[in-house]
XYZ file of C-alpha atoms in Angstrom:
529
model
C 65.440 -17.206 -12.101
C 69.283 -16.939 -12.667
C 70.992 -14.038 -14.278
C 72.649 -15.938 -16.831
C 73.091 -13.974 -20.130
C 73.005 -17.190 -22.295
C 69.465 -18.010 -20.654
C 68.469 -14.555 -21.371
C 69.539 -14.433 -24.709
C 67.744 -17.914 -25.397
C 64.386 -16.397 -23.947
C 64.846 -13.231 -26.206
C 65.443 -15.582 -29.220
C 62.514 -17.826 -28.087
C 59.870 -14.747 -28.002
C 61.149 -13.852 -31.621
C 59.946 -17.025 -32.929
C 56.340 -16.922 -34.243
C 55.379 -20.592 -33.226
C 56.785 -19.992 -29.731
C 54.940 -16.674 -29.182
C 51.596 -18.621 -30.107
C 52.359 -21.424 -27.895
C 53.135 -19.083 -24.923
C 50.259 -16.956 -25.616
C 47.767 -19.597 -25.973
C 49.070 -21.835 -23.158
C 48.526 -18.934 -20.614
C 45.131 -18.297 -22.009
C 44.068 -21.872 -21.407
C 45.669 -22.268 -18.078
C 44.123 -19.165 -16.809
C 40.654 -19.998 -18.164
C 40.748 -23.493 -16.273
C 41.739 -21.598 -13.079
C 38.686 -19.467 -13.299
C 36.596 -22.381 -14.307
C 37.429 -24.484 -11.203
C 38.193 -21.922 -8.450
C 37.907 -24.779 -5.744
C 40.368 -26.924 -7.291
C 43.105 -24.813 -9.024
C 41.933 -21.172 -8.318
C 45.146 -20.480 -6.411
C 47.176 -20.885 -9.476
C 45.649 -18.121 -11.271
C 48.323 -15.808 -9.629
C 50.797 -17.345 -12.208
C 49.158 -19.076 -15.099
C 49.029 -16.000 -17.319
C 52.851 -15.383 -17.113
C 53.650 -17.315 -20.462
C 51.027 -15.033 -22.272
C 52.221 -11.839 -20.231
C 55.685 -12.522 -21.688
C 54.300 -12.308 -25.306
C 51.905 -9.552 -24.499
C 54.304 -7.099 -22.915
C 57.066 -7.693 -25.555
C 54.665 -6.970 -28.689
C 52.799 -3.985 -26.735
C 56.108 -2.272 -26.591
C 57.444 -3.052 -29.973
C 56.442 -0.363 -32.228
C 57.278 -2.305 -35.242
C 54.135 -4.285 -34.625
C 51.116 -2.587 -36.102
C 47.885 -2.069 -34.052
C 45.710 -4.069 -36.474
C 48.083 -7.007 -35.576
C 47.724 -6.470 -32.011
C 43.975 -6.644 -32.417
C 44.280 -9.851 -34.394
C 46.409 -11.356 -31.649
C 44.065 -10.138 -28.956
C 41.228 -11.686 -30.870
C 42.745 -15.247 -31.002
C 43.959 -14.848 -27.469
C 40.491 -13.791 -25.877
C 38.639 -16.267 -28.293
C 40.848 -19.085 -27.069
C 40.266 -17.902 -23.241
C 36.646 -17.613 -23.665
C 36.053 -20.995 -25.458
C 37.596 -22.722 -22.483
C 35.652 -20.715 -19.968
C 32.381 -21.573 -21.844
C 33.433 -25.251 -22.439
C 30.379 -26.212 -20.084
C 28.297 -25.472 -23.238
C 29.127 -29.037 -24.106
C 27.098 -30.236 -21.216
C 23.843 -28.873 -22.639
C 23.905 -31.291 -25.662
C 21.531 -32.807 -26.762
C 19.277 -29.851 -25.140
C 16.351 -32.323 -24.450
C 14.562 -29.429 -22.766
C 13.972 -28.088 -26.176
C 12.134 -29.372 -29.455
C 15.487 -29.074 -31.324
C 16.800 -31.841 -33.410
C 20.306 -33.460 -32.630
C 22.114 -31.451 -35.413
C 20.175 -28.195 -34.421
C 21.183 -28.710 -30.759
C 24.790 -29.385 -31.838
C 24.763 -26.174 -33.809
C 23.361 -24.253 -30.882
C 25.867 -25.705 -28.452
C 28.743 -24.882 -30.789
C 27.321 -21.276 -31.218
C 27.146 -20.996 -27.626
C 30.830 -22.152 -26.856
C 32.442 -20.740 -29.881
C 30.234 -18.004 -31.067
C 29.626 -16.388 -27.893
C 33.337 -16.792 -27.036
C 33.977 -14.883 -30.417
C 31.521 -12.311 -29.635
C 33.403 -11.477 -26.208
C 36.863 -11.574 -27.998
C 35.610 -9.112 -30.592
C 35.367 -6.302 -28.156
C 38.060 -7.710 -25.774
C 40.794 -7.642 -28.428
C 40.426 -3.933 -28.472
C 42.216 -3.920 -25.211
C 45.522 -5.217 -26.845
C 45.190 -2.066 -29.117
C 44.602 0.256 -26.245
C 47.470 -1.256 -24.273
C 49.873 -0.932 -27.382
C 48.994 2.829 -27.538
C 49.661 3.338 -24.084
C 52.772 1.377 -23.708
C 54.323 3.140 -26.464
C 53.715 6.479 -25.192
C 56.353 8.796 -23.828
C 55.566 8.657 -20.143
C 55.853 4.621 -20.476
C 59.176 4.905 -22.383
C 60.635 6.962 -19.595
C 59.017 4.674 -16.878
C 58.633 1.171 -18.372
C 57.816 -0.307 -15.106
C 54.343 1.333 -15.914
C 53.840 -1.569 -18.532
C 52.663 -4.253 -16.030
C 50.144 -2.125 -14.481
C 48.852 -0.787 -17.865
C 48.476 -4.431 -19.026
C 46.273 -5.195 -15.827
C 44.191 -2.163 -16.151
C 43.218 -2.757 -19.770
C 42.291 -6.367 -18.729
C 40.080 -4.777 -16.121
C 38.500 -2.358 -18.624
C 37.823 -5.272 -20.790
C 36.057 -7.183 -17.997
C 34.061 -4.124 -17.064
C 33.035 -3.313 -20.669
C 31.310 -6.888 -20.593
C 28.500 -5.352 -18.514
C 27.609 -2.515 -20.798
C 25.247 -4.143 -23.397
C 23.535 -7.419 -24.016
C 26.495 -8.813 -26.028
C 28.800 -8.685 -22.895
C 28.609 -11.833 -20.657
C 31.115 -11.162 -17.654
C 31.330 -14.990 -16.801
C 34.950 -15.185 -16.976
C 36.260 -12.585 -14.414
C 39.364 -13.550 -12.711
C 38.143 -12.580 -9.341
C 35.936 -15.688 -9.723
C 38.835 -17.863 -9.379
C 39.672 -16.525 -5.889
C 36.239 -17.333 -4.377
C 37.259 -20.478 -2.708
C 40.331 -18.431 -1.220
C 38.338 -16.265 1.335
C 41.235 -14.113 2.595
C 42.178 -13.283 -1.014
C 38.549 -12.198 -1.934
C 37.891 -9.948 1.002
C 39.166 -6.747 -0.699
C 36.105 -6.876 -3.185
C 34.196 -5.295 -0.208
C 36.645 -2.030 -0.432
C 36.970 -1.887 -4.131
C 35.081 -4.382 -6.018
C 35.850 -7.567 -7.801
C 37.781 -5.756 -10.350
C 40.337 -4.760 -7.914
C 41.062 -8.535 -7.006
C 41.375 -8.999 -10.972
C 43.821 -6.089 -11.197
C 45.876 -7.466 -8.376
C 46.162 -10.904 -9.874
C 47.045 -9.521 -13.347
C 49.450 -7.225 -11.822
C 51.476 -9.803 -10.055
C 51.640 -11.874 -13.190
C 52.618 -9.226 -15.457
C 55.408 -8.102 -13.075
C 56.897 -11.605 -13.029
C 56.821 -11.485 -16.778
C 58.392 -7.945 -16.711
C 61.282 -9.315 -14.534
C 61.962 -12.216 -16.773
C 62.010 -9.972 -19.880
C 64.347 -7.543 -18.163
C 66.920 -10.346 -17.021
C 69.751 -8.067 -17.464
C 68.555 -5.401 -15.023
C 68.954 -6.500 -11.506
C 67.255 -3.448 -10.221
C 64.402 -4.150 -12.379
C 64.097 -7.593 -11.164
C 64.158 -6.718 -7.436
C 61.599 -3.932 -8.023
C 59.260 -6.315 -9.828
C 59.699 -9.005 -7.119
C 59.284 -6.624 -4.202
C 56.111 -4.968 -5.784
C 54.553 -8.129 -6.820
C 55.227 -9.778 -3.478
C 53.887 -6.530 -1.747
C 50.430 -6.612 -3.693
C 49.964 -10.318 -2.731
C 50.585 -9.870 0.906
C 48.663 -6.491 1.138
C 45.571 -8.478 -0.351
C 46.168 -11.317 2.023
C 46.657 -9.176 4.955
C 43.773 -7.108 4.160
C 41.583 -10.164 3.790
C 42.712 -11.623 7.011
C 42.115 -8.440 8.794
C 38.774 -8.067 7.360
C 37.793 -11.602 8.334
C 38.929 -11.056 11.846
C 36.742 -7.857 12.528
C 33.818 -9.087 14.485
C 30.406 -8.775 12.671
C 27.515 -7.705 14.869
C 24.455 -9.620 13.945
C 21.655 -8.345 16.408
C 18.557 -9.705 14.559
C 18.636 -12.999 12.844
C 16.074 -14.996 10.964
C 16.112 -18.691 9.854
C 15.806 -18.990 6.143
C 15.304 -22.250 3.776
C 16.190 -22.484 0.183
C 14.047 -25.190 -1.723
C 15.459 -27.279 -4.403
C 12.821 -28.882 -6.355
C 15.110 -30.791 -8.675
C 12.698 -30.339 -11.635
C 14.500 -30.773 -14.867
C 13.705 -28.393 -17.580
C 12.104 -30.889 -19.713
C 9.692 -31.736 -16.820
C 9.248 -28.137 -15.760
C 7.742 -26.902 -19.033
C 5.862 -30.141 -19.942
C 1.995 -30.004 -19.997
C 0.406 -31.604 -16.935
C 3.473 -31.194 -14.671
C 2.344 -28.375 -12.601
C 0.528 -30.230 -9.958
C 3.630 -32.434 -9.306
C 6.049 -29.474 -9.144
C 3.550 -27.928 -6.509
C 3.413 -30.837 -4.530
C 7.155 -31.232 -4.467
C 7.698 -27.664 -3.391
C 4.955 -27.872 -0.816
C 6.512 -31.095 0.541
C 10.009 -29.335 1.044
C 8.697 -26.243 2.444
C 6.695 -28.125 5.223
C 9.930 -30.033 6.013
C 11.939 -26.805 6.324
C 9.176 -25.279 8.404
C 9.506 -28.172 10.984
C 13.268 -27.180 11.111
C 12.264 -23.724 12.172
C 12.233 -21.751 8.832
C 10.510 -18.388 9.164
C 11.674 -17.461 5.426
C 11.291 -19.901 2.784
C 12.743 -19.186 -0.779
C 11.533 -21.205 -3.916
C 13.620 -21.293 -6.984
C 13.315 -19.072 -10.189
C 9.969 -19.659 -12.074
C 9.214 -22.653 -9.531
C 5.507 -22.009 -10.658
C 6.097 -21.794 -14.374
C 2.854 -20.055 -14.683
C 1.553 -16.408 -14.423
C 0.697 -16.395 -10.504
C -1.014 -12.821 -10.867
C -3.961 -13.985 -12.972
C -4.600 -17.487 -11.623
C -7.005 -17.477 -8.504
C -6.398 -21.194 -8.220
C -2.678 -20.956 -7.776
C -3.086 -18.068 -5.437
C -5.235 -20.159 -3.515
C -2.704 -22.979 -3.301
C 0.259 -20.922 -2.444
C -1.743 -19.228 0.145
C -2.447 -22.524 1.685
C 1.268 -23.650 1.700
C 2.138 -20.174 3.407
C -0.621 -20.915 6.014
C 0.327 -24.586 6.551
C 4.198 -23.652 7.004
C 3.389 -20.635 9.071
C 6.383 -19.049 7.174
C 6.814 -16.107 4.641
C 7.421 -17.556 1.116
C 9.388 -15.887 -1.625
C 8.353 -17.690 -4.722
C 9.668 -17.498 -8.280
C 6.902 -17.205 -10.915
C 5.644 -15.357 -13.889
C 4.034 -11.880 -13.661
C 2.317 -9.756 -16.514
C 2.618 -6.202 -17.554
C -0.239 -4.005 -18.186
C 0.190 -4.493 -21.626
C 0.186 -8.230 -21.662
C 3.884 -8.945 -21.756
C 5.226 -11.721 -19.298
C 7.845 -10.998 -16.674
C 10.340 -13.221 -14.619
C 9.235 -12.333 -11.094
C 9.523 -13.068 -7.408
C 6.335 -12.853 -5.069
C 6.153 -12.566 -1.371
C 3.260 -14.383 0.446
C 2.488 -14.052 4.065
C 1.186 -16.840 6.327
C -2.120 -14.945 6.739
C -2.704 -15.425 2.814
C -1.702 -11.720 2.107
C 0.229 -11.438 -1.213
C 2.513 -8.294 -1.414
C 1.943 -5.831 -3.860
C 5.681 -5.460 -4.164
C 6.914 -7.787 -6.700
C 10.502 -8.067 -7.891
C 10.904 -8.380 -11.778
C 14.379 -9.870 -13.098
C 16.160 -6.942 -14.614
C 19.179 -8.452 -16.745
C 17.235 -11.019 -19.014
C 19.244 -13.956 -20.569
C 19.744 -13.341 -24.250
C 18.385 -16.149 -26.467
C 16.930 -17.679 -23.197
C 14.300 -15.046 -22.250
C 14.386 -12.822 -25.154
C 16.104 -12.826 -28.673
C 18.262 -9.686 -29.422
C 17.837 -8.530 -32.980
C 14.975 -11.040 -33.378
C 14.332 -10.338 -36.949
C 17.746 -10.917 -38.108
C 18.479 -13.813 -35.927
C 15.139 -15.500 -37.075
C 16.282 -15.054 -40.729
C 19.955 -15.966 -40.450
C 20.176 -18.326 -37.455
C 16.787 -19.927 -36.867
C 17.711 -22.368 -34.242
C 19.169 -19.475 -32.140
C 15.673 -17.984 -31.959
C 14.066 -21.224 -31.202
C 16.364 -22.231 -28.240
C 14.516 -20.520 -25.531
C 11.414 -22.238 -23.819
C 9.284 -19.224 -24.089
C 7.559 -18.290 -27.505
C 7.706 -14.565 -26.797
C 10.200 -12.145 -25.393
C 9.934 -11.389 -21.542
C 9.630 -7.830 -20.228
C 12.724 -6.964 -18.151
C 12.420 -5.167 -14.618
C 13.514 -1.484 -14.310
C 13.994 -1.160 -10.401
C 15.563 -3.051 -7.499
C 12.007 -4.025 -6.091
C 13.125 -4.054 -2.522
C 10.459 -5.569 -0.422
C 9.951 -4.640 3.267
C 9.046 -8.087 4.585
C 6.890 -7.944 7.681
C 8.852 -9.126 10.870
C 12.078 -9.602 8.809
C 13.238 -6.274 7.225
C 14.088 -5.091 3.712
C 14.759 -8.009 1.343
C 16.304 -7.389 -2.092
C 15.945 -9.932 -4.951
C 18.135 -10.895 -7.817
C 17.179 -13.684 -10.277
C 19.767 -15.953 -11.950
C 21.599 -13.984 -14.774
C 21.097 -10.788 -12.564
C 23.867 -12.165 -10.313
C 26.722 -11.779 -12.687
C 26.123 -8.193 -12.857
C 27.509 -6.460 -9.711
C 25.598 -2.901 -10.085
C 22.133 -4.808 -9.598
C 22.869 -6.004 -6.251
C 24.595 -2.819 -5.535
C 21.373 -0.902 -6.388
C 19.344 -3.234 -4.040
C 21.593 -2.793 -1.140
C 21.577 1.018 -1.871
C 17.846 1.172 -1.761
C 17.760 -0.497 1.627
C 18.139 -4.238 1.240
C 19.278 -6.009 4.408
C 19.212 -9.504 3.203
C 19.364 -10.732 -0.419
C 17.840 -13.540 -2.158
C 18.710 -15.259 -5.342
C 16.405 -17.597 -7.102
C 17.769 -19.370 -10.260
C 17.240 -22.177 -12.557
C 20.674 -23.718 -13.872
C 19.044 -27.032 -14.771
C 20.263 -26.746 -18.353
C 23.905 -26.775 -16.916
C 23.372 -30.218 -15.588
C 26.342 -30.963 -13.327
C 28.873 -28.944 -15.142
C 31.256 -26.540 -13.788
C 28.868 -23.838 -14.841
C 27.045 -24.440 -11.805
C 29.988 -23.624 -9.586
C 30.968 -20.674 -11.543
C 27.509 -19.182 -11.139
C 27.454 -19.846 -7.506
C 30.917 -18.201 -7.319
C 29.483 -15.029 -8.807
C 27.078 -14.844 -5.848
C 29.925 -15.200 -3.350
C 31.215 -12.152 -4.875
C 27.889 -10.520 -4.561
C 27.734 -11.194 -0.917
C 31.187 -9.859 -0.132
C 30.853 -6.821 -2.247
C 27.864 -5.551 -0.408
C 28.280 -7.293 3.065
C 25.006 -9.164 2.941
C 23.783 -12.467 3.475
C 22.495 -14.146 0.356
C 20.096 -17.110 -0.006
C 20.410 -18.775 -3.417
C 17.623 -21.246 -4.271
C 18.242 -23.006 -7.440
C 15.961 -25.389 -9.356
C 18.375 -28.217 -9.569
C 21.311 -26.873 -7.762
C 23.563 -25.483 -6.349
C 21.430 -23.794 -3.632
C 23.483 -22.012 -0.866
C 23.308 -19.797 2.096
C 26.436 -17.440 1.721
C 27.637 -15.071 4.455
C 29.036 -11.654 4.095
C 32.472 -12.961 4.094
C 31.543 -15.127 1.252
C 31.604 -18.428 3.523
C 29.047 -20.798 2.235
C 27.311 -21.719 5.361
C 25.010 -24.508 3.944
C 24.949 -26.009 0.272
C 22.719 -28.432 -1.451
C 24.538 -30.029 -4.626
C 23.542 -30.519 -8.117
C 20.713 -32.806 -9.253
C 19.328 -33.421 -5.741
C 15.898 -32.485 -4.469
C 15.732 -31.022 -0.773
C 16.193 -27.927 1.206
C 18.783 -26.221 3.172
C 18.080 -24.392 6.501
C 20.333 -21.719 7.989
C 20.147 -18.851 10.426
C 21.203 -15.501 8.705
C 21.152 -11.819 9.889
C 19.704 -8.834 8.201
C 22.311 -6.145 8.252
C 22.240 -2.346 7.556
C 25.825 -1.898 7.723
C 27.563 -0.324 4.388
C 30.639 -1.602 2.690
C 33.120 0.884 1.237
C 32.224 -0.572 -2.122
C 28.705 -0.054 -1.776
C 29.378 3.646 -1.238
C 31.853 4.067 -3.900
C 30.520 1.447 -6.510
C 32.907 0.984 -9.568
C 35.059 4.089 -8.763
C 38.042 1.861 -9.214
C 37.129 1.104 -12.743
C 37.019 4.759 -13.606
C 40.505 5.534 -11.896
C 41.747 2.804 -14.088
C 40.180 4.238 -17.034
C 41.785 7.746 -16.297
C 45.053 6.030 -15.908
C 44.924 4.077 -19.166
C 43.550 6.819 -21.356
C 46.025 9.289 -19.670
C 49.015 7.380 -20.569
């Protein structure tokens, strides 16, 4: 960047043009969403992709002639574009053969997912632009305009966190996901959580944009460059140090993740149960020959209620006995009032089925239950019928950590649970020394949604310092180390199993102790301004 008054004036004039503002704003949104969606390929670009948008955001946020309702509208279109790209994998669901929907109804549901869910996320996230404008126009920021980039990063972080508050929020597009393929840059989540990495990435982008906007001030350019470089180097150095610290692994166990590769259509069709059981038994026996002591099956690998079927219990006891391994199996359970639950059972080689059953805590809206069912049924009937279940499931209420004989305390999260950091955090705080993650991503086919979902599991491992065994129905199954390294992996749409040695750990990361303290500090900073 050269200190050319002529070029600077051209930049200023460009930002005054409406078409240029929208072009820059949406270009940054699209590029950043792509970096989040493809972390292994272009995640490293995430540190600069938002700069075009940041130029516009900083300019408008500090301009008191721009009304707050306009800031909300700008935020709405920005985030709608961002999340529509993040959720572009919904297109892979069509024609939704695993449901009874017609092709037009399936097309409607896919569009509702890609654009409707994006709009729902944007409606709330857009308020971050309003909050930013209020803070950026305050007296403290006018006296110290260098605070504006950090305010911008902070309000985005709050928008990410707010998506974990209610059923309407789906924290699928966090910026920290884009860094999961770059292990040194993601280690700091073990200190302050995934929001801290998002904050660093955003701060660097907004600092660069701040330097461009203040092209006439050499001191501002130097300060922005030094601080931006310092944040990046700090995160990189901290990550390298944390990776270099030796990990003591006194007690190890050989685990296996079974990937049955049963399509959603086959899984729920009548008469398929015996075939499913035989597939999982075959792979489990093979894994046992490779030394597996703990074998994890995918989410609802048994698509029936295990608690009330003696024949199923007898069969699964036989598998545990024949493998001489401990099985942790996804199946349905039932509450005392007759409502089904998505659960994980533990079965020992001696035929004992543990009374400790984990029940999925964060159910999938419109998949496992329908929010506002009466309203949705009346207004959008296809959305009410998109799930494979006729009735809503019941959600679990606790971490359900199982003290597995001969292994230690094992915590579970199921599928959608894994994108909410506090659920894994609760399990580890309740004593979990190893985490398992049964999931069913079969409706994602081989889209980028599979890799994004697996990347969420990487964050959960690093945050809590635990090995995580991810058993997926059709992929991706993986074994993830406490540093986020994927030790073993089985790709999409393949049947088989993976085996790896993991350690049970009782060490506690700083993040496990403090939780989302960083988010609360950011909140104080923003609303303090």
